[in-house]
mmCIF file of C-alpha atoms in Angstrom:
data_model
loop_
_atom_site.group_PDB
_atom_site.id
_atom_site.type_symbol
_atom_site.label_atom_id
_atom_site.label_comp_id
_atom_site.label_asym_id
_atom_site.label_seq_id
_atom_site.Cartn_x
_atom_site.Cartn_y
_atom_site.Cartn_z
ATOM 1 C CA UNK A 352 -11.168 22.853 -1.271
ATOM 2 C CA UNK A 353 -10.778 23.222 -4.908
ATOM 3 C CA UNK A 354 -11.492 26.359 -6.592
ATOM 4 C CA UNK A 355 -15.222 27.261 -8.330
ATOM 5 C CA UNK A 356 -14.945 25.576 -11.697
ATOM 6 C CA UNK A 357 -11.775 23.225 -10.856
ATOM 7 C CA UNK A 358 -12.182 19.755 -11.336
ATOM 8 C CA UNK A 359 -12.121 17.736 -7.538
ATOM 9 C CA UNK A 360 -9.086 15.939 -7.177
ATOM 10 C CA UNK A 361 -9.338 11.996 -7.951
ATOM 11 C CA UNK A 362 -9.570 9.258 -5.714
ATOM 12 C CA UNK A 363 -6.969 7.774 -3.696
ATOM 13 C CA UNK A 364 -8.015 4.732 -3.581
ATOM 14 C CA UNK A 365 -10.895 3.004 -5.574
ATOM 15 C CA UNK A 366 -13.264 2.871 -2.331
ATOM 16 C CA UNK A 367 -12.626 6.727 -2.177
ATOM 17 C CA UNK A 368 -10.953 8.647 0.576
ATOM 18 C CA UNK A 369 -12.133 6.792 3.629
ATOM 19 C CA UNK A 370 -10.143 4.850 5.022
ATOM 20 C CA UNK A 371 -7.063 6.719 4.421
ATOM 21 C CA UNK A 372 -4.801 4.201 3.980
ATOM 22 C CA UNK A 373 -4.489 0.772 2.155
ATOM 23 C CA UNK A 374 -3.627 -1.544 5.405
ATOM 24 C CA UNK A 375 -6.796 0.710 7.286
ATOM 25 C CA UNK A 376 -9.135 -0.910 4.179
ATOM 26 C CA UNK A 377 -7.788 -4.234 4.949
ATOM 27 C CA UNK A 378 -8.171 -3.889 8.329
ATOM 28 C CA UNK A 379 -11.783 -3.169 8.295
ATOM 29 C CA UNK A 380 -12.080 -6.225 5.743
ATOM 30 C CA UNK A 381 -10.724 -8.914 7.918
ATOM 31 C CA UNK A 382 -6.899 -8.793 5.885
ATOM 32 C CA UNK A 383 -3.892 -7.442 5.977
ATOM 33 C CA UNK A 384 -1.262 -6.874 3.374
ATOM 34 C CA UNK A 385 1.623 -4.856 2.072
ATOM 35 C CA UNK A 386 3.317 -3.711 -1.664
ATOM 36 C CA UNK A 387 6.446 -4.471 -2.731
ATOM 37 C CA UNK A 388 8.784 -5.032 -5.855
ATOM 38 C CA UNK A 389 9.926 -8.121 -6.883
ATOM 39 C CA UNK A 390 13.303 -8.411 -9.175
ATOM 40 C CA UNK A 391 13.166 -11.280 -11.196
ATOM 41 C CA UNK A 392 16.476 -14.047 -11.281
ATOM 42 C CA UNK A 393 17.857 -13.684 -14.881
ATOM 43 C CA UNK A 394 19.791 -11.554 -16.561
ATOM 44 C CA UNK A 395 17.675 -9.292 -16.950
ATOM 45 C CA UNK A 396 16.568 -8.282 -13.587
ATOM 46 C CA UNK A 397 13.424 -6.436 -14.082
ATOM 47 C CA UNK A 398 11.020 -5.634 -11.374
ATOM 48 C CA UNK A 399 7.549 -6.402 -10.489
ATOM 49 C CA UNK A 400 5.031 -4.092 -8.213
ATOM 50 C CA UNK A 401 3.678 -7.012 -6.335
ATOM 51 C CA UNK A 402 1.487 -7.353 -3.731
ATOM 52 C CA UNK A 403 0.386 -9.429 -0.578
ATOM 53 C CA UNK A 404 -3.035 -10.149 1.135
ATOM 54 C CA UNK A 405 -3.323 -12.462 3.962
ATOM 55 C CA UNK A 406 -5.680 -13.515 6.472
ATOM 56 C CA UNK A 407 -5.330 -11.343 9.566
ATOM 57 C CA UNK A 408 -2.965 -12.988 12.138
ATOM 58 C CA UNK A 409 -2.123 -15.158 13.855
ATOM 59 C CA UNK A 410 -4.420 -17.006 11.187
ATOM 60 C CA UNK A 411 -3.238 -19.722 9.296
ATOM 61 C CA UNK A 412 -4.113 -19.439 5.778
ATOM 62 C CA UNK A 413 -5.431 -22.498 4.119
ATOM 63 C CA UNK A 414 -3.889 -22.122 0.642
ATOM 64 C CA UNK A 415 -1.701 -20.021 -1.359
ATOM 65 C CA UNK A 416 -3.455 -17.994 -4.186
ATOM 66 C CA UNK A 417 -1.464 -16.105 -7.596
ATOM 67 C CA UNK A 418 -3.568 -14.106 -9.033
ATOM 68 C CA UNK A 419 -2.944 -12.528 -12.264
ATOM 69 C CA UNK A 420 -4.854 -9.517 -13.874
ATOM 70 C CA UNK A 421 -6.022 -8.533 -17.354
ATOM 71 C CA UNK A 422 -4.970 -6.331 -20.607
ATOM 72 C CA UNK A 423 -4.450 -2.610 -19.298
ATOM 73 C CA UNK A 424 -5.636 -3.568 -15.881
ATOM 74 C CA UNK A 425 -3.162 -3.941 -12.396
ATOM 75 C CA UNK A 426 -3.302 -4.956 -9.138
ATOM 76 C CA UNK A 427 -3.790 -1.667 -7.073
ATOM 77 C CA UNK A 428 -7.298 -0.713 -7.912
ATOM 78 C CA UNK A 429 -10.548 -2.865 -8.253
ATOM 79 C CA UNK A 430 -8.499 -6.050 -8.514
ATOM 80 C CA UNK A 431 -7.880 -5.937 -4.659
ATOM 81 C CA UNK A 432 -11.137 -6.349 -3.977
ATOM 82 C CA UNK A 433 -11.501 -9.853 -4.892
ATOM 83 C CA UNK A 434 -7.852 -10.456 -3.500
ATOM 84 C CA UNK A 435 -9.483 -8.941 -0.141
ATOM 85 C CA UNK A 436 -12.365 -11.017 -0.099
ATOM 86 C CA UNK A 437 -9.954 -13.899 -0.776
ATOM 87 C CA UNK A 438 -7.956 -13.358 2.271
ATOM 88 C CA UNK A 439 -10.716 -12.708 4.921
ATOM 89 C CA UNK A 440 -11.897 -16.267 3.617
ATOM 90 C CA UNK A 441 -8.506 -17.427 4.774
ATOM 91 C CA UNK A 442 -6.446 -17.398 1.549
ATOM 92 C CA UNK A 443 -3.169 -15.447 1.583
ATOM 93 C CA UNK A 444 -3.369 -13.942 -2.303
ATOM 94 C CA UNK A 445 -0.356 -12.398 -4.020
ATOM 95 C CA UNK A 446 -0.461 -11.016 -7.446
ATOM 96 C CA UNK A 447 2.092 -9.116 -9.668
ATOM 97 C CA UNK A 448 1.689 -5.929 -12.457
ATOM 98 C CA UNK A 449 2.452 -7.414 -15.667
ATOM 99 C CA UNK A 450 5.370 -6.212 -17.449
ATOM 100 C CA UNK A 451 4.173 -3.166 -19.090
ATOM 101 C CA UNK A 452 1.495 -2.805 -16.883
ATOM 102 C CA UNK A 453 0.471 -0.584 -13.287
ATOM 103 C CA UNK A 454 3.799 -0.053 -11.658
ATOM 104 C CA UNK A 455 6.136 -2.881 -13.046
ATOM 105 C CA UNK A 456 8.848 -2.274 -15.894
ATOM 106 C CA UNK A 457 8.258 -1.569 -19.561
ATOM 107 C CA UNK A 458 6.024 0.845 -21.628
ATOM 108 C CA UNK A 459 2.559 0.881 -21.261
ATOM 109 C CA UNK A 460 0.813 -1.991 -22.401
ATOM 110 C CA UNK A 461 3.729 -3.597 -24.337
ATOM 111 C CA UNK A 462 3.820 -7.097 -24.355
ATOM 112 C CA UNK A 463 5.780 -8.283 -27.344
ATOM 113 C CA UNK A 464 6.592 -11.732 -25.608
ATOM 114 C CA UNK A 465 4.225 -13.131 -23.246
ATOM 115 C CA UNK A 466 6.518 -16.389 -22.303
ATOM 116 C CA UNK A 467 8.838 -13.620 -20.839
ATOM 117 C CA UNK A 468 6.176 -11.928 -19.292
ATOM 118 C CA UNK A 469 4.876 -15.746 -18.411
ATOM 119 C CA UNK A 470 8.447 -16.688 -16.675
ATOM 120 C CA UNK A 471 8.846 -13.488 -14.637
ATOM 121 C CA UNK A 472 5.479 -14.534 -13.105
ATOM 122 C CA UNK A 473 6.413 -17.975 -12.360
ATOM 123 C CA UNK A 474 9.648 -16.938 -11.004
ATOM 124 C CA UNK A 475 7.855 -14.297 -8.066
ATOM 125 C CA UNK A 476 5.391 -17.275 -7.356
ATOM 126 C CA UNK A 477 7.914 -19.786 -6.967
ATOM 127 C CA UNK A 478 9.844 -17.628 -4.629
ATOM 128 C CA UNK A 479 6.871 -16.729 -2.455
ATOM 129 C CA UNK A 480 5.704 -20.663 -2.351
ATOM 130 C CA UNK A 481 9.662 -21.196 -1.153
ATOM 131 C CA UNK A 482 8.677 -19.135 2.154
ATOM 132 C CA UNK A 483 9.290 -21.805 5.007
ATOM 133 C CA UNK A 484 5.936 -20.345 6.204
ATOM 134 C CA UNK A 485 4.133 -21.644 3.422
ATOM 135 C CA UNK A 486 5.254 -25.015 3.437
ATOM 136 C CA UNK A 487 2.800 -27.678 2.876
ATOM 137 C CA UNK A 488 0.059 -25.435 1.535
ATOM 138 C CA UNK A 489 -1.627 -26.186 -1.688
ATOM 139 C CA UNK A 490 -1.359 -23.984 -4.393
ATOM 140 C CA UNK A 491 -3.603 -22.314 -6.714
ATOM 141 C CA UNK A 492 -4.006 -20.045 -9.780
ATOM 142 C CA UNK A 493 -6.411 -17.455 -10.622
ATOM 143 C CA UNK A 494 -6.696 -15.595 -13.452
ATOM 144 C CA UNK A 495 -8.999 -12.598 -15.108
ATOM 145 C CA UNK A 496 -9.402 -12.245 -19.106
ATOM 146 C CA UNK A 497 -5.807 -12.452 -20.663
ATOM 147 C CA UNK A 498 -4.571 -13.056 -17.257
ATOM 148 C CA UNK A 499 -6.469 -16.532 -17.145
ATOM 149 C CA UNK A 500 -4.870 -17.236 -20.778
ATOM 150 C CA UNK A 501 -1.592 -16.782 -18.511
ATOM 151 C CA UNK A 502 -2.222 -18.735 -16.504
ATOM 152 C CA UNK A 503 -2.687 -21.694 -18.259
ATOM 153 C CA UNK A 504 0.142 -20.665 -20.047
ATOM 154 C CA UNK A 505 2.018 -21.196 -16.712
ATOM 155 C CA UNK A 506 0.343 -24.636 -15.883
ATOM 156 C CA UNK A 507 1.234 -26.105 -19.164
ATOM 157 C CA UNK A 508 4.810 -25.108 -18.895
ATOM 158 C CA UNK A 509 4.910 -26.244 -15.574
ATOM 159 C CA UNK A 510 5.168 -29.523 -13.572
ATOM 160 C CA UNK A 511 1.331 -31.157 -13.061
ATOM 161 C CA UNK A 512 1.691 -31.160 -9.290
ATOM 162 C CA UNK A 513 3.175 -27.730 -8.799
ATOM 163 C CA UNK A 514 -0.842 -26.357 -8.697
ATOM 164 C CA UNK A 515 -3.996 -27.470 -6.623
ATOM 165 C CA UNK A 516 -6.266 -26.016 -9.256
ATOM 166 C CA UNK A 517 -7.247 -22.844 -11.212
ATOM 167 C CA UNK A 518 -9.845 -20.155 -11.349
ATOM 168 C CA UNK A 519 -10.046 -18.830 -14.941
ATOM 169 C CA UNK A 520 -12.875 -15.560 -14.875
ATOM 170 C CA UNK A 521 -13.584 -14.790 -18.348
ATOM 171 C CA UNK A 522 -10.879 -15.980 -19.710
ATOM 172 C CA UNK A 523 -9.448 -14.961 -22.566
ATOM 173 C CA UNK A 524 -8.141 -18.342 -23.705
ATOM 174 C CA UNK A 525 -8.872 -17.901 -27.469
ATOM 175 C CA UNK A 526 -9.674 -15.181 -30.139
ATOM 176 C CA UNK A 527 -13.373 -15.915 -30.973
ATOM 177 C CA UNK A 528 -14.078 -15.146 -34.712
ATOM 178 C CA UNK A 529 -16.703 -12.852 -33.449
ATOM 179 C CA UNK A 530 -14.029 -10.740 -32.482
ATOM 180 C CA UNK A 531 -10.752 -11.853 -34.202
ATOM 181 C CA UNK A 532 -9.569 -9.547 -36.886
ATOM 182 C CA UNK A 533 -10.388 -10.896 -40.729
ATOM 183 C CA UNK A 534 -8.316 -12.351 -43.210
ATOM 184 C CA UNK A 535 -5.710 -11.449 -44.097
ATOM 185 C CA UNK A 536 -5.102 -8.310 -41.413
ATOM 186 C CA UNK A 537 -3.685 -10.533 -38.854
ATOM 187 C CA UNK A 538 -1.278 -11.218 -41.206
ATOM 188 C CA UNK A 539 -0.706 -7.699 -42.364
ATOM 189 C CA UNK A 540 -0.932 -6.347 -38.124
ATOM 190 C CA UNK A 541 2.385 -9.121 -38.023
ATOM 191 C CA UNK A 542 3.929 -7.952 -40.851
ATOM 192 C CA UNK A 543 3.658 -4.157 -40.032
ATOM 193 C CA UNK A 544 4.467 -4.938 -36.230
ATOM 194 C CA UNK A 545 7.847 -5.641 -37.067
ATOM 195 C CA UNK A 546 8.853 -2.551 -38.043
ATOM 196 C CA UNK A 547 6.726 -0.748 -35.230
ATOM 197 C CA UNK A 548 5.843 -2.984 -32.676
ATOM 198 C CA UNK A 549 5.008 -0.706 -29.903
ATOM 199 C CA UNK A 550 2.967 2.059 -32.098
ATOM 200 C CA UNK A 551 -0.682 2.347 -30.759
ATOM 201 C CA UNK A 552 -2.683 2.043 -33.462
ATOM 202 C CA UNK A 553 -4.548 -0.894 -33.342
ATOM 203 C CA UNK A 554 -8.655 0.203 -33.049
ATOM 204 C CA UNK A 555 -10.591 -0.992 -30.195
ATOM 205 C CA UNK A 556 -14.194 -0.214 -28.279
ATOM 206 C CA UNK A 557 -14.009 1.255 -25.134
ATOM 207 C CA UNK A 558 -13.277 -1.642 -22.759
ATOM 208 C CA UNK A 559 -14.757 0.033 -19.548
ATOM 209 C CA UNK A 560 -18.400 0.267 -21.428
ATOM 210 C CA UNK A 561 -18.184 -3.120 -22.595
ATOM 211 C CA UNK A 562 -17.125 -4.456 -19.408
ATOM 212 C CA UNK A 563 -19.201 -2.745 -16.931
ATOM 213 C CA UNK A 564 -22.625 -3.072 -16.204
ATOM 214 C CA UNK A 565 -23.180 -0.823 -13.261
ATOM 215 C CA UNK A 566 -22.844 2.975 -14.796
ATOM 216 C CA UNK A 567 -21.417 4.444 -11.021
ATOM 217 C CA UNK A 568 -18.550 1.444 -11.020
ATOM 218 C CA UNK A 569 -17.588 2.510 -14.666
ATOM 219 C CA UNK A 570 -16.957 5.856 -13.274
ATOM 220 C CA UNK A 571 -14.667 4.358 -10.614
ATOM 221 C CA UNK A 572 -13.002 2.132 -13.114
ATOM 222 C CA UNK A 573 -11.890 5.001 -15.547
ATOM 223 C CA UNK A 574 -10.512 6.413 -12.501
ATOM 224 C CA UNK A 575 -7.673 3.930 -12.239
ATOM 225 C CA UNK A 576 -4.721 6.197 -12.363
ATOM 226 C CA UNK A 577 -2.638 3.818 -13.742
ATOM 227 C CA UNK A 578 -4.236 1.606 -16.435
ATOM 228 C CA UNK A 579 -3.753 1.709 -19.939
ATOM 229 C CA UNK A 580 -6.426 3.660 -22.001
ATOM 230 C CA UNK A 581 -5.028 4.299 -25.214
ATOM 231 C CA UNK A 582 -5.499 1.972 -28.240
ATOM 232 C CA UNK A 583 -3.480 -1.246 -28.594
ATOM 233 C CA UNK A 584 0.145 -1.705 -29.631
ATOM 234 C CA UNK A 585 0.740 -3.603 -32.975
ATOM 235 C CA UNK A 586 3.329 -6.396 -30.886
ATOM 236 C CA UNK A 587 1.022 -6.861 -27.719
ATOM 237 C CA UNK A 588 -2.077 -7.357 -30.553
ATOM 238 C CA UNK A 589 0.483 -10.127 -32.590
ATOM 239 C CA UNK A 590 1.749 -11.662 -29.833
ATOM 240 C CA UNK A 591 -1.968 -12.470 -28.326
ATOM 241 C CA UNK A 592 -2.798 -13.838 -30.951
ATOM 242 C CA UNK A 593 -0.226 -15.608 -31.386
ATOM 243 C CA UNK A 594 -0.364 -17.103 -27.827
ATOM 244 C CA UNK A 595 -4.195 -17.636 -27.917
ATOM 245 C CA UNK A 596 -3.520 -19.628 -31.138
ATOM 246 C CA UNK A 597 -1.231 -22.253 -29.375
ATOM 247 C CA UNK A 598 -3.654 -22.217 -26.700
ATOM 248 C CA UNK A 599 -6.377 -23.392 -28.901
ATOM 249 C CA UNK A 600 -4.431 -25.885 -30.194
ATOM 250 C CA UNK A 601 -3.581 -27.077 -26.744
ATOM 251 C CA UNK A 602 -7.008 -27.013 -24.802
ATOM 252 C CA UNK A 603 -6.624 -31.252 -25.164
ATOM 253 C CA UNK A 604 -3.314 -30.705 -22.925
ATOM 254 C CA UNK A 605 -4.987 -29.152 -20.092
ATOM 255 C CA UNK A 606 -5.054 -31.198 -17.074
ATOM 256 C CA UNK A 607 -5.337 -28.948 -14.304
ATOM 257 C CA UNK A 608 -8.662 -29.161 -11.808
ATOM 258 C CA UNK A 609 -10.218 -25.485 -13.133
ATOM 259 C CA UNK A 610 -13.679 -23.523 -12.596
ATOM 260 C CA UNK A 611 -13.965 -21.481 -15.538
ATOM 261 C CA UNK A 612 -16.590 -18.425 -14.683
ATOM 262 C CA UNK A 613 -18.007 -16.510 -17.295
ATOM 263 C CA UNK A 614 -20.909 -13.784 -18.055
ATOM 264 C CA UNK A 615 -23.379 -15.122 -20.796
ATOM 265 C CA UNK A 616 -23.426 -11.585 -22.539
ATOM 266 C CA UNK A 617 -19.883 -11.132 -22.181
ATOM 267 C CA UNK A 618 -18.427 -9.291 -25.478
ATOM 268 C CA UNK A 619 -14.774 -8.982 -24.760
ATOM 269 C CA UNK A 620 -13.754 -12.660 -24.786
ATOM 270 C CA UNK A 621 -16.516 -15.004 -25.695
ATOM 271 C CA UNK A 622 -18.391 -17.464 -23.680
ATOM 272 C CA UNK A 623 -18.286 -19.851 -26.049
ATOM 273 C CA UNK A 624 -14.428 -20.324 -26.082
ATOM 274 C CA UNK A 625 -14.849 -20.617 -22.186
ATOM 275 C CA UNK A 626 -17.153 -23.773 -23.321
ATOM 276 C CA UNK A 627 -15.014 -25.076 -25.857
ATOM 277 C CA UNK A 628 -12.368 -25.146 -23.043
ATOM 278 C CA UNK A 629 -14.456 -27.055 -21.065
ATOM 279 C CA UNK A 630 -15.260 -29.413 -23.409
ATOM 280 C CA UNK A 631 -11.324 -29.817 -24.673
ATOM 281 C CA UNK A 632 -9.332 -30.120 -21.401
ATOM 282 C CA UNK A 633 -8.326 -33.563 -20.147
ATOM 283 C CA UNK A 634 -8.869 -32.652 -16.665
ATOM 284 C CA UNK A 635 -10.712 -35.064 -14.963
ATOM 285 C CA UNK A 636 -11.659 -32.385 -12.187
ATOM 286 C CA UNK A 637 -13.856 -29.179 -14.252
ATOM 287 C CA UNK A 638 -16.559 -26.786 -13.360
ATOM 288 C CA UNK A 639 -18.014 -24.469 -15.829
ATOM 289 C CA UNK A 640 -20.755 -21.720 -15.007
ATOM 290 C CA UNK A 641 -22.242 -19.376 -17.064
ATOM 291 C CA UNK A 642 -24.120 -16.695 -15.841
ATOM 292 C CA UNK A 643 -26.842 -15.349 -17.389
ATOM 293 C CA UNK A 644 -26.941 -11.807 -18.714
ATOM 294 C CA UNK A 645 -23.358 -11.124 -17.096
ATOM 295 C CA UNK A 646 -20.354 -9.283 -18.838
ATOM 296 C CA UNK A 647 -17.071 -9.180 -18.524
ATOM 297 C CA UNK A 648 -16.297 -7.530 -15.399
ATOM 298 C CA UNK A 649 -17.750 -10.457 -13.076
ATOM 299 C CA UNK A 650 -15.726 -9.362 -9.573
ATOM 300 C CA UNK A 651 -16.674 -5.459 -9.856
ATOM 301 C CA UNK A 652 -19.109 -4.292 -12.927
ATOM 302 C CA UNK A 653 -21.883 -6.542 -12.029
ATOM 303 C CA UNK A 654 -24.548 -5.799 -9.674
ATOM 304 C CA UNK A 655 -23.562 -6.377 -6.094
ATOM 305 C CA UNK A 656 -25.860 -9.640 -5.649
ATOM 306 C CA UNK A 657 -24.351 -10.592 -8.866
ATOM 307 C CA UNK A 658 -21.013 -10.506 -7.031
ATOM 308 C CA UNK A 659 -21.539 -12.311 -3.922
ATOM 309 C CA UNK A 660 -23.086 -15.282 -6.424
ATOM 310 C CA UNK A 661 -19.904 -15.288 -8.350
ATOM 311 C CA UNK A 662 -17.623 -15.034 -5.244
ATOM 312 C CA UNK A 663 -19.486 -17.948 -3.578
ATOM 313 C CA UNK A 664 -18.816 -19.864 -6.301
ATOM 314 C CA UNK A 665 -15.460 -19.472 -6.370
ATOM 315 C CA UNK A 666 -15.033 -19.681 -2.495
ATOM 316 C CA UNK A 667 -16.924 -23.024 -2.444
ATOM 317 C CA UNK A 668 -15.001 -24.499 -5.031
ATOM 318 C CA UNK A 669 -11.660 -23.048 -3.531
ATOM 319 C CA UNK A 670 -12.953 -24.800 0.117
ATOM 320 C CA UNK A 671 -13.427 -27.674 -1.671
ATOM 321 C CA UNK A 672 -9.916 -28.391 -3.038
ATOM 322 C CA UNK A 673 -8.484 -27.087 0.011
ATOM 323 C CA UNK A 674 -10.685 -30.124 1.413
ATOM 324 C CA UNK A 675 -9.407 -32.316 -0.926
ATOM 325 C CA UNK A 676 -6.234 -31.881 -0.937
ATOM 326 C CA UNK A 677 -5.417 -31.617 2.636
ATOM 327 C CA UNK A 678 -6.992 -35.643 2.745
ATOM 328 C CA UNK A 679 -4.882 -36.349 0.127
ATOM 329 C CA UNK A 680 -1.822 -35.160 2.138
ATOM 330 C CA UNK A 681 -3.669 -37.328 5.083
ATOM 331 C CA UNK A 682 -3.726 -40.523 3.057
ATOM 332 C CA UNK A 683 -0.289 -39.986 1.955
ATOM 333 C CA UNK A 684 1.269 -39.394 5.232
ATOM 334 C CA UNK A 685 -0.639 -42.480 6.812
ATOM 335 C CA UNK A 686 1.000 -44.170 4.081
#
């Protein structure tokens, strides 16, 4: 018990102290799933925190899902929820800390090239799709805020039929000019970064308040002992940009099937871009929904009925393709 007038000690986990343990959570959720570090191919050789969740055996899942998080966020506290959910609607999920991010390599929140960061991904994917136990499953993305910019990032460097589809939640797939910074101190954040790319300095609102509807789930959120809460770096500020800039000039190339979810009153990446998006891409397979009054933090700041209605949608669309695609493979083999 702690002392009168010392604070209690924080949270293991972000469901609090019951169950103990991580594969007890799953358990009780219908999953199962385990950590581990990835090291990439190259020459480099930097590691990933990864992590699996699966169906609960002997279940079969019915797709393959990489999942990829946003800014100062990682994959070992509120994300897993969603990721949970996913898997006890039989999806195995696996999803990677960023570089510079939760437990992987690099300083905090430094992301001074996100094609690096972009080709580590790709590489842990590819090796988990490579599993002989995952042959013949279809293949999906799914992305949150700058992790949904990734990941169309990864499908446009990528071969057409390598992915089934995508799930983009809020993402951050352009700088709206409601929030971009003026001209000319983009140009003066680039010229500045290259003499300190990884100093802190660039002001921002608190994230967590704009994100995060429900007061109580803000207080679990700033309890994440491992995300990023200090101000931006100059590089990771430049180099967003700077990647959200060639993806607004490439919306027209986007051909991947993709739901795009995204809270009307969102003020962290706009709704609007999500639309634009939608209105751009040259897939002939796109869902948009906007929900009403919703901010950023669709898959744990919302209200909980707010929640399961986002979730559905996503796990109808994700049954769906699943559906699809495993007549395709039909037709194909009758063929």
């Amino acid at each position: 018990m702690p002392a009168d007038g010392d604070a209690p000690a924080p949270a293991v986990h972000f469901w609090g102290d019951h169950p103990a343990t991580e594969s007890d959570y799953y358990a009780a959720h219908g999953a199962e799933g385990e950590p581990s570090y990835f090291t990439t191919p190259d020459e480099g050789a930097r590691r990933l925190f990864t992590r699996a969740w699966r169906p609960r055996a002997p279940a079969r899942p019915k797709a393959l899902v990489f999942m990829v998080h946003g800014y100062g966020n990682d994959i070992s506290w509120t994300f897993q929820s969603t990721a949970v959910f996913l898997a006890r609607s039989g999806f195995a999920c696996f999803a990677a800390d960023l570089p510079g991010h939760g437990r992987s390599h690099g300083l905090r929140a430094f992301v001074p090239d996100l094609d690096a960061a972009v080709a580590d991904l790709l590489a842990f994917f590819r090796a988990v799709r490579a599993r002989e136990e995952h042959a013949g499953l279809p293949c999906f993305l799914f992305g949150e805020s700058m992790g949904g910019a990734i990941c169309l990032l990864i499908h446009l460097r990528t071969p057409p039929e390598e992915w089934a589809g995508a799930v983009l939640v809020a993402p951050m797939c352009r700088i709206s000019d409601r929030i971009r910074p003026p001209w000319p101190l983009p140009e003066i954040l680039t010229f500045v970064a290259r003499f300190a790319p990884t100093a802190a300095i660039v002001p921002t609102a608190d994230l967590i308040e704009k994100s995060v509807k429900v007061p109580a789930k803000r207080v679990i959120a700033a309890r994440n002992p491992v995300r990023y809460n200090g101000r931006p770096r100059l590089g990771t500020v430049v180099e967003l940009l700077r990647a959200t800039d060639e993806l607004a000039k490439r919306l027209g190339e986007v051909t991947i099937p993709f739901l795009v979810v995204h809270g009307s009153a969102d003020e962290v990446t706009d709704p609007e871009v999500s639309r634009a998006l939608y209105e751009a891409a040259a897939s002939k397979d796109k869902t948009i929904k906007i929900y009403d009054g919703m901010l950023h933090s669709l898959l744990f700041g919302e209200l909980d009925e707010n929640i399961e209605r986002v979730r559905g949608d996503i796990l109808a669309w994700l049954n769906e393709k699943c559906t699809l695609s495993t007549s395709l493979q039909r037709d194909i083999t009758v063929e």
